[in-house]
mmCIF file of C-alpha atoms and ligand atoms in Angstrom:
data_model
loop_
_atom_site.group_PDB
_atom_site.id
_atom_site.type_symbol
_atom_site.label_atom_id
_atom_site.label_comp_id
_atom_site.label_asym_id
_atom_site.label_seq_id
_atom_site.Cartn_x
_atom_site.Cartn_y
_atom_site.Cartn_z
ATOM 1 C CA MET A 1307 6.821 39.033 -18.237
ATOM 2 C CA THR A 1308 8.418 36.179 -20.057
ATOM 3 C CA ASP A 1309 8.257 36.153 -23.804
ATOM 4 C CA PHE A 1310 6.093 33.160 -24.798
ATOM 5 C CA ARG A 1311 2.581 32.555 -26.078
ATOM 6 C CA ARG A 1312 -0.147 31.892 -23.518
ATOM 7 C CA ILE A 1313 -3.645 30.401 -23.809
ATOM 8 C CA GLU A 1314 -5.135 33.920 -23.802
ATOM 9 C CA ASP A 1315 -3.302 34.586 -27.074
ATOM 10 C CA ALA A 1316 -5.147 31.730 -28.815
ATOM 11 C CA GLY A 1317 -8.364 33.657 -29.549
ATOM 12 C CA ASP A 1318 -11.788 32.022 -29.604
ATOM 13 C CA LEU A 1319 -11.468 28.315 -28.920
ATOM 14 C CA THR A 1320 -15.144 27.364 -29.142
ATOM 15 C CA GLY A 1321 -15.466 23.925 -30.690
ATOM 16 C CA LYS A 1322 -11.723 23.616 -31.267
ATOM 17 C CA THR A 1323 -9.674 20.655 -30.118
ATOM 18 C CA ALA A 1324 -6.669 21.446 -27.954
ATOM 19 C CA LEU A 1325 -3.881 18.870 -27.774
ATOM 20 C CA VAL A 1326 -2.484 19.402 -24.301
ATOM 21 C CA ARG A 1327 0.843 17.926 -23.178
ATOM 22 C CA VAL A 1328 0.693 17.254 -19.440
ATOM 23 C CA ASP A 1329 2.984 15.493 -16.976
ATOM 24 C CA PHE A 1330 1.022 12.493 -15.702
ATOM 25 C CA ASN A 1331 4.128 10.458 -14.940
ATOM 26 C CA VAL A 1332 2.803 9.981 -11.416
ATOM 27 C CA PRO A 1333 3.971 7.533 -8.753
ATOM 28 C CA MET A 1334 1.748 4.408 -8.663
ATOM 29 C CA ALA A 1335 1.464 1.377 -6.409
ATOM 30 C CA ASP A 1336 -0.930 -1.542 -6.982
ATOM 31 C CA GLY A 1337 -2.608 0.289 -9.870
ATOM 32 C CA LYS A 1338 -3.378 3.366 -7.730
ATOM 33 C CA VAL A 1339 -1.874 6.849 -7.919
ATOM 34 C CA THR A 1340 0.015 7.448 -4.659
ATOM 35 C CA ASP A 1341 0.729 11.170 -5.176
ATOM 36 C CA GLY A 1342 -1.694 13.222 -7.256
ATOM 37 C CA THR A 1343 0.319 16.483 -7.284
ATOM 38 C CA ARG A 1344 0.863 16.293 -11.044
ATOM 39 C CA LEU A 1345 -2.815 15.587 -11.722
ATOM 40 C CA HIS A 1346 -3.783 18.662 -9.728
ATOM 41 C CA ALA A 1347 -1.166 20.704 -11.578
ATOM 42 C CA ALA A 1348 -3.023 20.087 -14.856
ATOM 43 C CA LEU A 1349 -6.373 21.342 -13.565
ATOM 44 C CA ALA A 1350 -5.903 25.060 -14.240
ATOM 45 C CA THR A 1351 -5.151 24.489 -17.923
ATOM 46 C CA VAL A 1352 -7.849 21.875 -18.483
ATOM 47 C CA ASN A 1353 -10.458 24.041 -16.784
ATOM 48 C CA ALA A 1354 -9.385 27.178 -18.677
ATOM 49 C CA LEU A 1355 -9.833 25.312 -21.987
ATOM 50 C CA ARG A 1356 -13.157 23.766 -20.956
ATOM 51 C CA GLU A 1357 -14.456 27.195 -19.965
ATOM 52 C CA GLN A 1358 -13.697 28.289 -23.512
ATOM 53 C CA ASN A 1359 -15.707 25.346 -24.889
ATOM 54 C CA ALA A 1360 -12.697 23.613 -26.353
ATOM 55 C CA ARG A 1361 -12.375 19.844 -26.536
ATOM 56 C CA VAL A 1362 -9.374 18.777 -24.488
ATOM 57 C CA ALA A 1363 -7.178 15.880 -25.637
ATOM 58 C CA LEU A 1364 -4.473 15.178 -23.083
ATOM 59 C CA LEU A 1365 -1.090 13.790 -24.161
ATOM 60 C CA ALA A 1366 1.356 12.311 -21.684
ATOM 61 C CA HIS A 1367 4.063 9.723 -21.234
ATOM 62 C CA PHE A 1368 4.278 7.151 -18.488
ATOM 63 C CA GLY A 1369 7.498 5.335 -17.680
ATOM 64 C CA ARG A 1370 9.958 4.350 -20.384
ATOM 65 C CA PRO A 1371 8.289 1.851 -22.739
ATOM 66 C CA LYS A 1372 10.786 2.810 -25.494
ATOM 67 C CA GLY A 1373 8.400 2.446 -28.423
ATOM 68 C CA ASP A 1374 6.616 -0.722 -27.249
ATOM 69 C CA ARG A 1375 3.093 -1.154 -25.906
ATOM 70 C CA VAL A 1376 4.159 -2.226 -22.402
ATOM 71 C CA PRO A 1377 0.830 -2.921 -20.602
ATOM 72 C CA GLU A 1378 2.145 -1.869 -17.167
ATOM 73 C CA MET A 1379 2.884 1.568 -18.625
ATOM 74 C CA SER A 1380 -0.630 2.257 -19.855
ATOM 75 C CA LEU A 1381 -2.188 5.593 -18.881
ATOM 76 C CA LYS A 1382 -5.628 3.961 -18.522
ATOM 77 C CA PRO A 1383 -5.689 3.918 -14.683
ATOM 78 C CA ILE A 1384 -4.567 7.539 -14.689
ATOM 79 C CA ALA A 1385 -7.610 8.576 -16.768
ATOM 80 C CA ALA A 1386 -9.846 7.367 -13.923
ATOM 81 C CA ALA A 1387 -7.683 9.078 -11.302
ATOM 82 C CA PHE A 1388 -7.726 12.360 -13.238
ATOM 83 C CA ALA A 1389 -11.517 12.154 -13.666
ATOM 84 C CA GLU A 1390 -11.801 12.076 -9.885
ATOM 85 C CA VAL A 1391 -9.524 15.082 -9.482
ATOM 86 C CA LEU A 1392 -11.365 16.968 -12.259
ATOM 87 C CA GLY A 1393 -14.840 16.049 -11.058
ATOM 88 C CA ALA A 1394 -15.869 15.251 -14.644
ATOM 89 C CA PRO A 1395 -15.614 12.240 -16.970
ATOM 90 C CA VAL A 1396 -12.322 11.645 -18.772
ATOM 91 C CA THR A 1397 -12.536 9.409 -21.847
ATOM 92 C CA PHE A 1398 -9.541 7.130 -22.247
ATOM 93 C CA ILE A 1399 -8.434 6.573 -25.870
ATOM 94 C CA ASP A 1400 -6.269 3.541 -26.447
ATOM 95 C CA ASP A 1401 -3.696 5.205 -28.729
ATOM 96 C CA CYS A 1402 -2.287 8.668 -29.407
ATOM 97 C CA VAL A 1403 -2.057 8.848 -33.226
ATOM 98 C CA GLY A 1404 -4.020 7.576 -36.218
ATOM 99 C CA GLY A 1405 -7.529 7.312 -37.638
ATOM 100 C CA PHE A 1406 -8.919 5.422 -34.643
ATOM 101 C CA VAL A 1407 -7.962 8.276 -32.296
ATOM 102 C CA GLU A 1408 -9.378 10.823 -34.738
ATOM 103 C CA ASP A 1409 -12.716 8.935 -34.777
ATOM 104 C CA GLU A 1410 -12.837 8.733 -30.985
ATOM 105 C CA LEU A 1411 -12.036 12.426 -30.584
ATOM 106 C CA ALA A 1412 -14.795 13.292 -33.065
ATOM 107 C CA LYS A 1413 -17.283 11.840 -30.570
ATOM 108 C CA LEU A 1414 -16.360 14.454 -27.939
ATOM 109 C CA VAL A 1415 -18.458 17.571 -27.520
ATOM 110 C CA PRO A 1416 -17.025 20.974 -26.533
ATOM 111 C CA GLY A 1417 -15.893 20.906 -22.894
ATOM 112 C CA ASP A 1418 -15.191 17.151 -22.935
ATOM 113 C CA VAL A 1419 -11.837 15.778 -21.844
ATOM 114 C CA ALA A 1420 -9.984 12.719 -23.162
ATOM 115 C CA LEU A 1421 -6.642 11.189 -22.181
ATOM 116 C CA LEU A 1422 -4.716 9.539 -25.011
ATOM 117 C CA GLU A 1423 -2.509 6.489 -24.462
ATOM 118 C CA ASN A 1424 1.200 6.820 -23.598
ATOM 119 C CA THR A 1425 3.002 8.849 -26.282
ATOM 120 C CA ARG A 1426 6.136 6.745 -25.720
ATOM 121 C CA TYR A 1427 4.350 3.616 -27.001
ATOM 122 C CA HIS A 1428 5.476 5.004 -30.377
ATOM 123 C CA ALA A 1429 9.193 5.015 -31.175
ATOM 124 C CA GLY A 1430 8.728 8.282 -33.106
ATOM 125 C CA GLU A 1431 7.962 10.240 -29.937
ATOM 126 C CA GLU A 1432 11.444 10.356 -28.457
ATOM 127 C CA ILE A 1433 13.191 11.038 -31.773
ATOM 128 C CA ASN A 1434 10.747 13.833 -32.600
ATOM 129 C CA ASP A 1435 9.795 12.043 -35.826
ATOM 130 C CA PRO A 1436 8.287 14.607 -38.240
ATOM 131 C CA ASP A 1437 5.816 12.030 -39.668
ATOM 132 C CA MET A 1438 4.495 11.239 -36.219
ATOM 133 C CA ALA A 1439 4.237 14.959 -35.435
ATOM 134 C CA ASP A 1440 2.366 15.485 -38.699
ATOM 135 C CA GLN A 1441 -0.079 12.646 -37.927
ATOM 136 C CA MET A 1442 -0.597 13.742 -34.347
ATOM 137 C CA ALA A 1443 -1.214 17.320 -35.407
ATOM 138 C CA GLN A 1444 -4.205 16.081 -37.468
ATOM 139 C CA LEU A 1445 -5.948 15.396 -34.160
ATOM 140 C CA GLY A 1446 -6.220 18.995 -32.989
ATOM 141 C CA ASP A 1447 -6.388 22.690 -33.821
ATOM 142 C CA ILE A 1448 -3.956 24.031 -31.246
ATOM 143 C CA PHE A 1449 -1.147 22.668 -29.056
ATOM 144 C CA VAL A 1450 -0.879 23.588 -25.389
ATOM 145 C CA SER A 1451 2.285 22.614 -23.563
ATOM 146 C CA ASP A 1452 1.830 22.221 -19.828
ATOM 147 C CA ALA A 1453 4.670 19.859 -18.915
ATOM 148 C CA PHE A 1454 7.709 21.962 -18.015
ATOM 149 C CA SER A 1455 9.264 18.796 -16.588
ATOM 150 C CA ALA A 1456 9.438 17.299 -20.116
ATOM 151 C CA SER A 1457 10.529 20.496 -21.867
ATOM 152 C CA HIS A 1458 14.251 19.652 -21.829
ATOM 153 C CA ARG A 1459 13.463 16.825 -24.281
ATOM 154 C CA ALA A 1460 12.812 17.494 -27.966
ATOM 155 C CA HIS A 1461 10.011 14.973 -28.483
ATOM 156 C CA VAL A 1462 6.941 14.993 -30.740
ATOM 157 C CA SER A 1463 4.682 15.881 -27.807
ATOM 158 C CA THR A 1464 6.925 18.691 -26.553
ATOM 159 C CA VAL A 1465 8.452 20.202 -29.709
ATOM 160 C CA GLY A 1466 7.197 18.450 -32.865
ATOM 161 C CA LEU A 1467 3.578 19.479 -32.336
ATOM 162 C CA ALA A 1468 4.626 23.075 -31.696
ATOM 163 C CA THR A 1469 6.071 23.210 -35.197
ATOM 164 C CA GLN A 1470 2.817 21.902 -36.721
ATOM 165 C CA LEU A 1471 0.136 23.765 -34.752
ATOM 166 C CA PRO A 1472 -0.280 27.153 -33.085
ATOM 167 C CA ALA A 1473 1.429 26.491 -29.739
ATOM 168 C CA TYR A 1474 0.814 28.005 -26.313
ATOM 169 C CA ALA A 1475 2.031 27.556 -22.743
ATOM 170 C CA GLY A 1476 -0.517 26.086 -20.357
ATOM 171 C CA LYS A 1477 -1.120 27.559 -16.910
ATOM 172 C CA SER A 1478 1.310 25.320 -15.079
ATOM 173 C CA MET A 1479 4.052 25.930 -17.660
ATOM 174 C CA GLU A 1480 3.310 29.654 -17.512
ATOM 175 C CA ARG A 1481 3.640 29.709 -13.725
ATOM 176 C CA GLU A 1482 6.935 27.857 -13.911
ATOM 177 C CA LEU A 1483 8.411 30.068 -16.642
ATOM 178 C CA ASP A 1484 7.355 33.274 -14.919
ATOM 179 C CA ALA A 1485 8.936 32.077 -11.660
ATOM 180 C CA LEU A 1486 12.167 31.091 -13.396
ATOM 181 C CA GLU A 1487 12.313 34.426 -15.195
ATOM 182 C CA ALA A 1488 11.864 36.215 -11.859
ATOM 183 C CA ALA A 1489 14.658 34.134 -10.339
ATOM 184 C CA LEU A 1490 17.396 34.289 -12.968
ATOM 185 C CA GLY A 1491 16.090 36.036 -16.095
ATOM 186 C CA LYS A 1492 15.373 39.526 -14.795
ATOM 187 C CA PRO A 1493 15.687 39.099 -11.030
ATOM 188 C CA GLU A 1494 15.551 41.695 -8.311
ATOM 189 C CA ARG A 1495 19.093 41.988 -6.967
ATOM 190 C CA PRO A 1496 20.987 40.958 -4.976
ATOM 191 C CA VAL A 1497 20.464 37.348 -6.021
ATOM 192 C CA LEU A 1498 21.707 34.580 -3.733
ATOM 193 C CA ALA A 1499 22.045 31.033 -5.013
ATOM 194 C CA VAL A 1500 22.299 28.144 -2.578
ATOM 195 C CA VAL A 1501 23.632 24.952 -4.110
ATOM 196 C CA GLY A 1502 24.158 21.810 -2.123
ATOM 197 C CA GLY A 1503 23.915 18.101 -2.699
ATOM 198 C CA ALA A 1504 26.319 15.268 -3.036
ATOM 199 C CA LYS A 1505 28.746 15.949 -5.836
ATOM 200 C CA VAL A 1506 30.364 18.743 -7.822
ATOM 201 C CA SER A 1507 30.593 16.428 -10.851
ATOM 202 C CA SER A 1508 26.825 16.460 -11.420
ATOM 203 C CA LYS A 1509 26.618 20.246 -11.109
ATOM 204 C CA ILE A 1510 29.698 21.705 -12.846
ATOM 205 C CA GLU A 1511 27.691 23.398 -15.620
ATOM 206 C CA LEU A 1512 25.145 24.652 -13.122
ATOM 207 C CA LEU A 1513 27.824 26.216 -10.881
ATOM 208 C CA LYS A 1514 29.585 27.790 -13.872
ATOM 209 C CA ASN A 1515 26.339 29.335 -15.082
ATOM 210 C CA LEU A 1516 25.316 30.591 -11.656
ATOM 211 C CA VAL A 1517 28.566 32.404 -10.893
ATOM 212 C CA SER A 1518 28.035 34.458 -14.043
ATOM 213 C CA LYS A 1519 24.485 35.416 -13.038
ATOM 214 C CA VAL A 1520 24.136 35.733 -9.268
ATOM 215 C CA ASP A 1521 25.659 38.096 -6.705
ATOM 216 C CA ALA A 1522 26.494 35.404 -4.163
ATOM 217 C CA LEU A 1523 26.709 31.634 -4.340
ATOM 218 C CA ALA A 1524 26.575 29.558 -1.161
ATOM 219 C CA ILE A 1525 27.932 26.057 -1.652
ATOM 220 C CA GLY A 1526 27.037 23.345 0.847
ATOM 221 C CA GLY A 1527 26.571 19.616 1.166
ATOM 222 C CA GLY A 1528 29.099 17.041 0.036
ATOM 223 C CA MET A 1529 30.110 19.245 -2.891
ATOM 224 C CA ALA A 1530 31.436 21.934 -0.541
ATOM 225 C CA ASN A 1531 34.071 19.427 0.608
ATOM 226 C CA THR A 1532 35.664 19.470 -2.842
ATOM 227 C CA PHE A 1533 35.910 23.263 -2.683
ATOM 228 C CA LEU A 1534 37.349 23.079 0.842
ATOM 229 C CA ALA A 1535 39.912 20.503 -0.300
ATOM 230 C CA ALA A 1536 40.793 22.797 -3.212
ATOM 231 C CA ARG A 1537 41.439 25.578 -0.684
ATOM 232 C CA GLY A 1538 43.880 23.271 1.076
ATOM 233 C CA TYR A 1539 41.792 21.949 3.974
ATOM 234 C CA SER A 1540 41.956 18.338 4.986
ATOM 235 C CA VAL A 1541 38.437 16.850 4.811
ATOM 236 C CA GLY A 1542 39.218 13.447 6.376
ATOM 237 C CA LYS A 1543 37.043 10.690 4.966
ATOM 238 C CA SER A 1544 34.312 13.078 3.771
ATOM 239 C CA LEU A 1545 32.601 12.615 0.448
ATOM 240 C CA CYS A 1546 34.992 14.602 -1.760
ATOM 241 C CA GLU A 1547 35.933 14.537 -5.450
ATOM 242 C CA HIS A 1548 39.668 15.146 -5.172
ATOM 243 C CA ASP A 1549 40.018 14.867 -8.962
ATOM 244 C CA LEU A 1550 37.810 17.957 -9.315
ATOM 245 C CA THR A 1551 39.805 20.361 -7.171
ATOM 246 C CA ASP A 1552 41.057 22.128 -10.324
ATOM 247 C CA THR A 1553 37.457 22.538 -11.474
ATOM 248 C CA ALA A 1554 36.545 23.955 -8.068
ATOM 249 C CA ARG A 1555 39.415 26.447 -8.319
ATOM 250 C CA GLU A 1556 38.326 27.423 -11.831
ATOM 251 C CA ILE A 1557 34.765 28.051 -10.603
ATOM 252 C CA GLU A 1558 36.148 30.199 -7.777
ATOM 253 C CA ARG A 1559 38.249 32.182 -10.295
ATOM 254 C CA ASN A 1560 35.249 32.652 -12.589
ATOM 255 C CA ALA A 1561 33.192 33.843 -9.641
ATOM 256 C CA LYS A 1562 35.806 36.393 -8.666
ATOM 257 C CA ALA A 1563 36.024 37.712 -12.209
ATOM 258 C CA ALA A 1564 32.235 38.010 -12.381
ATOM 259 C CA GLY A 1565 31.932 39.706 -8.975
ATOM 260 C CA CYS A 1566 30.091 36.789 -7.405
ATOM 261 C CA ASP A 1567 30.874 36.063 -3.729
ATOM 262 C CA ILE A 1568 31.397 32.389 -2.976
ATOM 263 C CA LEU A 1569 30.187 31.425 0.494
ATOM 264 C CA LEU A 1570 31.680 28.169 1.757
ATOM 265 C CA PRO A 1571 31.165 26.634 5.203
ATOM 266 C CA ILE A 1572 33.307 28.219 7.927
ATOM 267 C CA ASP A 1573 32.474 25.478 10.443
ATOM 268 C CA VAL A 1574 31.289 21.912 9.950
ATOM 269 C CA VAL A 1575 29.515 19.051 11.729
ATOM 270 C CA VAL A 1576 31.632 15.898 11.609
ATOM 271 C CA ALA A 1577 31.032 12.254 12.541
ATOM 272 C CA LYS A 1578 32.960 8.990 12.263
ATOM 273 C CA ASP A 1579 29.932 7.091 10.909
ATOM 274 C CA PHE A 1580 27.546 7.860 8.060
ATOM 275 C CA ALA A 1581 24.427 7.127 10.111
ATOM 276 C CA ALA A 1582 21.496 8.893 11.733
ATOM 277 C CA ASN A 1583 22.307 10.089 15.258
ATOM 278 C CA ALA A 1584 25.979 9.145 14.880
ATOM 279 C CA ALA A 1585 28.154 10.739 17.571
ATOM 280 C CA ASN A 1586 29.166 14.127 16.166
ATOM 281 C CA ARG A 1587 30.827 17.412 16.931
ATOM 282 C CA THR A 1588 31.021 20.845 15.339
ATOM 283 C CA CYS A 1589 34.499 22.068 14.532
ATOM 284 C CA GLY A 1590 36.546 24.523 12.516
ATOM 285 C CA LEU A 1591 37.709 23.759 8.993
ATOM 286 C CA ASP A 1592 41.246 22.894 10.088
ATOM 287 C CA GLU A 1593 40.093 20.500 12.818
ATOM 288 C CA VAL A 1594 38.616 17.626 10.781
ATOM 289 C CA ALA A 1595 40.393 14.391 11.781
ATOM 290 C CA ASP A 1596 41.417 11.764 9.233
ATOM 291 C CA ASN A 1597 38.755 9.339 10.484
ATOM 292 C CA GLU A 1598 35.936 11.909 10.453
ATOM 293 C CA MET A 1599 33.559 13.004 7.714
ATOM 294 C CA ILE A 1600 31.749 16.297 7.227
ATOM 295 C CA LEU A 1601 28.003 15.672 7.210
ATOM 296 C CA ASP A 1602 26.574 19.154 7.678
ATOM 297 C CA ALA A 1603 27.448 22.826 7.885
ATOM 298 C CA GLY A 1604 27.897 24.283 11.361
ATOM 299 C CA ILE A 1605 25.871 26.935 13.141
ATOM 300 C CA GLN A 1606 28.290 29.781 12.320
ATOM 301 C CA THR A 1607 27.885 28.946 8.644
ATOM 302 C CA VAL A 1608 24.110 29.059 9.062
ATOM 303 C CA ALA A 1609 24.486 32.521 10.626
ATOM 304 C CA ILE A 1610 26.456 33.716 7.583
ATOM 305 C CA LEU A 1611 23.785 32.303 5.301
ATOM 306 C CA ALA A 1612 21.054 33.999 7.319
ATOM 307 C CA THR A 1613 22.881 37.328 6.907
ATOM 308 C CA ALA A 1614 23.153 36.768 3.154
ATOM 309 C CA LEU A 1615 19.446 35.933 3.091
ATOM 310 C CA ASP A 1616 18.629 39.130 4.974
ATOM 311 C CA THR A 1617 20.035 41.278 2.194
ATOM 312 C CA ALA A 1618 19.058 39.088 -0.769
ATOM 313 C CA LYS A 1619 15.980 40.026 -2.791
ATOM 314 C CA THR A 1620 15.992 36.783 -4.776
ATOM 315 C CA LEU A 1621 17.009 33.242 -3.862
ATOM 316 C CA VAL A 1622 17.568 30.249 -6.135
ATOM 317 C CA TRP A 1623 18.072 26.972 -4.265
ATOM 318 C CA ASN A 1624 19.105 23.517 -5.363
ATOM 319 C CA GLY A 1625 20.330 20.718 -3.124
ATOM 320 C CA PRO A 1626 20.587 20.163 0.638
ATOM 321 C CA LEU A 1627 23.388 21.655 2.782
ATOM 322 C CA GLY A 1628 24.082 18.360 4.511
ATOM 323 C CA ALA A 1629 23.045 14.715 4.711
ATOM 324 C CA PHE A 1630 19.542 15.927 5.597
ATOM 325 C CA GLU A 1631 17.889 12.477 5.568
ATOM 326 C CA MET A 1632 19.769 11.635 8.787
ATOM 327 C CA GLU A 1633 19.182 13.643 11.947
ATOM 328 C CA PRO A 1634 20.870 15.728 13.247
ATOM 329 C CA PHE A 1635 22.676 16.360 9.946
ATOM 330 C CA ASP A 1636 19.555 18.063 8.592
ATOM 331 C CA ARG A 1637 20.085 21.087 10.811
ATOM 332 C CA ALA A 1638 21.784 23.573 8.467
ATOM 333 C CA THR A 1639 19.338 22.745 5.656
ATOM 334 C CA VAL A 1640 16.330 23.110 7.951
ATOM 335 C CA LEU A 1641 17.472 26.373 9.586
ATOM 336 C CA ALA A 1642 18.480 28.022 6.299
ATOM 337 C CA ALA A 1643 15.269 26.908 4.582
ATOM 338 C CA GLN A 1644 13.179 28.241 7.452
ATOM 339 C CA ALA A 1645 15.030 31.575 7.387
ATOM 340 C CA ALA A 1646 14.305 31.867 3.656
ATOM 341 C CA ALA A 1647 10.683 30.831 4.116
ATOM 342 C CA LEU A 1648 10.165 33.523 6.753
ATOM 343 C CA ARG A 1649 11.545 36.234 4.473
ATOM 344 C CA CYS A 1650 9.256 35.017 1.670
ATOM 345 C CA LYS A 1651 6.267 35.006 3.965
ATOM 346 C CA ASN A 1652 7.015 38.632 4.892
ATOM 347 C CA GLY A 1653 7.199 39.555 1.220
ATOM 348 C CA ASP A 1654 10.921 40.413 1.411
ATOM 349 C CA LEU A 1655 12.283 37.630 -0.798
ATOM 350 C CA ILE A 1656 11.449 35.826 -4.020
ATOM 351 C CA ALA A 1657 12.580 32.232 -3.511
ATOM 352 C CA VAL A 1658 12.585 29.586 -6.219
ATOM 353 C CA ALA A 1659 13.811 26.062 -5.564
ATOM 354 C CA GLY A 1660 13.892 22.742 -7.332
ATOM 355 C CA GLY A 1661 15.761 19.752 -8.669
ATOM 356 C CA GLY A 1662 16.616 16.372 -7.192
ATOM 357 C CA ASP A 1663 16.220 16.102 -3.443
ATOM 358 C CA THR A 1664 15.507 19.782 -2.945
ATOM 359 C CA VAL A 1665 11.744 19.410 -2.741
ATOM 360 C CA ALA A 1666 12.079 16.621 -0.143
ATOM 361 C CA ALA A 1667 14.570 18.708 1.845
ATOM 362 C CA LEU A 1668 12.337 21.797 1.872
ATOM 363 C CA ASN A 1669 9.290 19.715 2.751
ATOM 364 C CA HIS A 1670 11.272 18.157 5.581
ATOM 365 C CA ALA A 1671 12.076 21.697 6.808
ATOM 366 C CA LYS A 1672 8.356 22.572 6.542
ATOM 367 C CA ALA A 1673 9.514 25.540 4.454
ATOM 368 C CA ALA A 1674 8.241 24.592 0.998
ATOM 369 C CA GLY A 1675 4.787 26.132 1.468
ATOM 370 C CA ASP A 1676 6.221 29.626 1.940
ATOM 371 C CA PHE A 1677 8.661 29.561 -0.976
ATOM 372 C CA THR A 1678 7.537 31.614 -3.979
ATOM 373 C CA HIS A 1679 7.857 28.642 -6.302
ATOM 374 C CA ILE A 1680 9.007 25.066 -5.953
ATOM 375 C CA SER A 1681 9.673 23.271 -9.193
ATOM 376 C CA THR A 1682 9.003 19.553 -9.191
ATOM 377 C CA ALA A 1683 10.669 19.225 -12.602
ATOM 378 C CA GLY A 1684 14.002 17.509 -11.797
ATOM 379 C CA GLY A 1685 15.995 17.353 -15.044
ATOM 380 C CA ALA A 1686 14.388 20.342 -16.757
ATOM 381 C CA PHE A 1687 14.944 22.548 -13.688
ATOM 382 C CA LEU A 1688 18.614 21.589 -13.518
ATOM 383 C CA GLU A 1689 19.132 22.227 -17.251
ATOM 384 C CA TRP A 1690 17.496 25.606 -16.805
ATOM 385 C CA MET A 1691 19.879 26.330 -13.894
ATOM 386 C CA GLU A 1692 22.716 25.336 -16.217
ATOM 387 C CA GLY A 1693 21.545 28.091 -18.558
ATOM 388 C CA LYS A 1694 20.680 25.713 -21.382
ATOM 389 C CA PRO A 1695 17.818 26.598 -23.721
ATOM 390 C CA LEU A 1696 15.008 24.058 -23.209
ATOM 391 C CA PRO A 1697 13.649 22.954 -26.602
ATOM 392 C CA GLY A 1698 10.070 22.624 -25.331
ATOM 393 C CA VAL A 1699 10.191 26.194 -24.027
ATOM 394 C CA GLU A 1700 11.962 27.662 -27.058
ATOM 395 C CA ALA A 1701 9.112 26.242 -29.187
ATOM 396 C CA LEU A 1702 6.618 28.451 -27.327
ATOM 397 C CA LYS A 1703 8.502 31.721 -27.733
ATOM 398 C CA SER A 1704 6.713 34.466 -29.577
HETATM 399 P P1 LIG B 587 21.943 15.860 -4.996
HETATM 400 O O1 LIG B 587 21.044 14.826 -5.585
HETATM 401 O O2 LIG B 587 23.229 16.054 -5.711
HETATM 402 O O3 LIG B 587 21.226 17.173 -4.729
HETATM 403 O O4 LIG B 587 22.415 15.286 -3.577
HETATM 404 C C1 LIG B 587 21.549 15.061 -2.524
HETATM 405 C C2 LIG B 587 22.201 14.129 -1.561
HETATM 406 O O5 LIG B 587 23.412 14.681 -1.067
HETATM 407 C C3 LIG B 587 21.351 13.834 -0.335
HETATM 408 O O6 LIG B 587 21.019 12.485 -0.333
HETATM 409 C C4 LIG B 587 22.273 14.174 0.836
HETATM 410 O O7 LIG B 587 22.208 13.242 1.891
HETATM 411 C C5 LIG B 587 23.634 14.144 0.206
HETATM 412 N N1 LIG B 587 24.596 14.937 0.976
HETATM 413 C C6 LIG B 587 24.520 16.232 1.277
HETATM 414 N N2 LIG B 587 25.576 16.603 2.028
HETATM 415 C C7 LIG B 587 26.346 15.526 2.204
HETATM 416 C C8 LIG B 587 27.574 15.282 2.886
HETATM 417 N N3 LIG B 587 28.215 16.256 3.534
HETATM 418 N N4 LIG B 587 28.087 14.035 2.852
HETATM 419 C C9 LIG B 587 27.437 13.061 2.188
HETATM 420 N N5 LIG B 587 26.263 13.220 1.518
HETATM 421 C C10 LIG B 587 25.730 14.444 1.530
#
């Protein structure tokens, strides 16, 4: 079990006010929430607190108003949407600090829920201003952090409040941290990491951290081309960061020293055009023509991945293995994701995935539902994969 404080550690909450940081930065169109996943994610925590007769004051950001009251970034419409999801009224309070908010919260009775206006309407939020944290802390008795996706930022509503009030992880945060601990903290070995996506440059720290922690690292997608180029293969007009071949070699050396196997494609799907259904062929690594680009891993590579998956006990996955948005270049991603999903379903694998396009890729493969945990927290998930301490998580450690 991961070492942080949970709601159960908070004791009797009857009549207390819990300030709860949630992620309500939901996609909207024409004033309506178009994907309510994040609203649903907050339910477990809100209901747990209501069952304990606490008053629940929800804190969230929406967009990037940068300290101004930008009307289009008000959380007001989200209060109504959350009330529908919760099946209970949600009072909207037009600010998140100050006497007015205190007065409004005093009108709530135990079990009531309120959503406070966008924390980023105040410039103090993003600089973790101690005065703002002090003022905000006056509004509640405890702080519950349920937004893992914001925990890589040291803001008032993620870190500042935790220094002022007894602080606990909410249910969604708890689920995320337990899954991450099972994947890289104290995982069942062997651990396989699959990292794909466009570029090495955006994932250097992540790759360096992984080779020191996992037993095997499969590299796919555009970033594999840089590693192939570093091994001396000609990659034609593929996406490739030729200036990072030294970095690729360094990562390979680090992996060797740490006893981590690097799995690179052994065959590739190439096309002359970057387009869906472009004419393509599968070929060996030394057969890529100058006018061709690698858009996916080949079927022999998928077979190697499937074998690695068969022996792995834990899988950490970030990034697609090819240009998965364009058929048929989604094939390696889909087949590997389905192989992993099947092993999870049979209880033979713990699989955690997240970051960037990963969720879309696994949904596309219809594999996401069987993974042990899918993180929807882009930046925070990647920083965690880089091995960086997340300030909003550190603040909850016991
Ligand atoms: P990232 O955000 O770094 O995880 O990258 C995801 C993007 O990488 C997706 O849009 C993929 O289409 C793209 N991608 C994956 N493999 C390739 C490839 N071989 N060539 C070009 N783009 C790729």
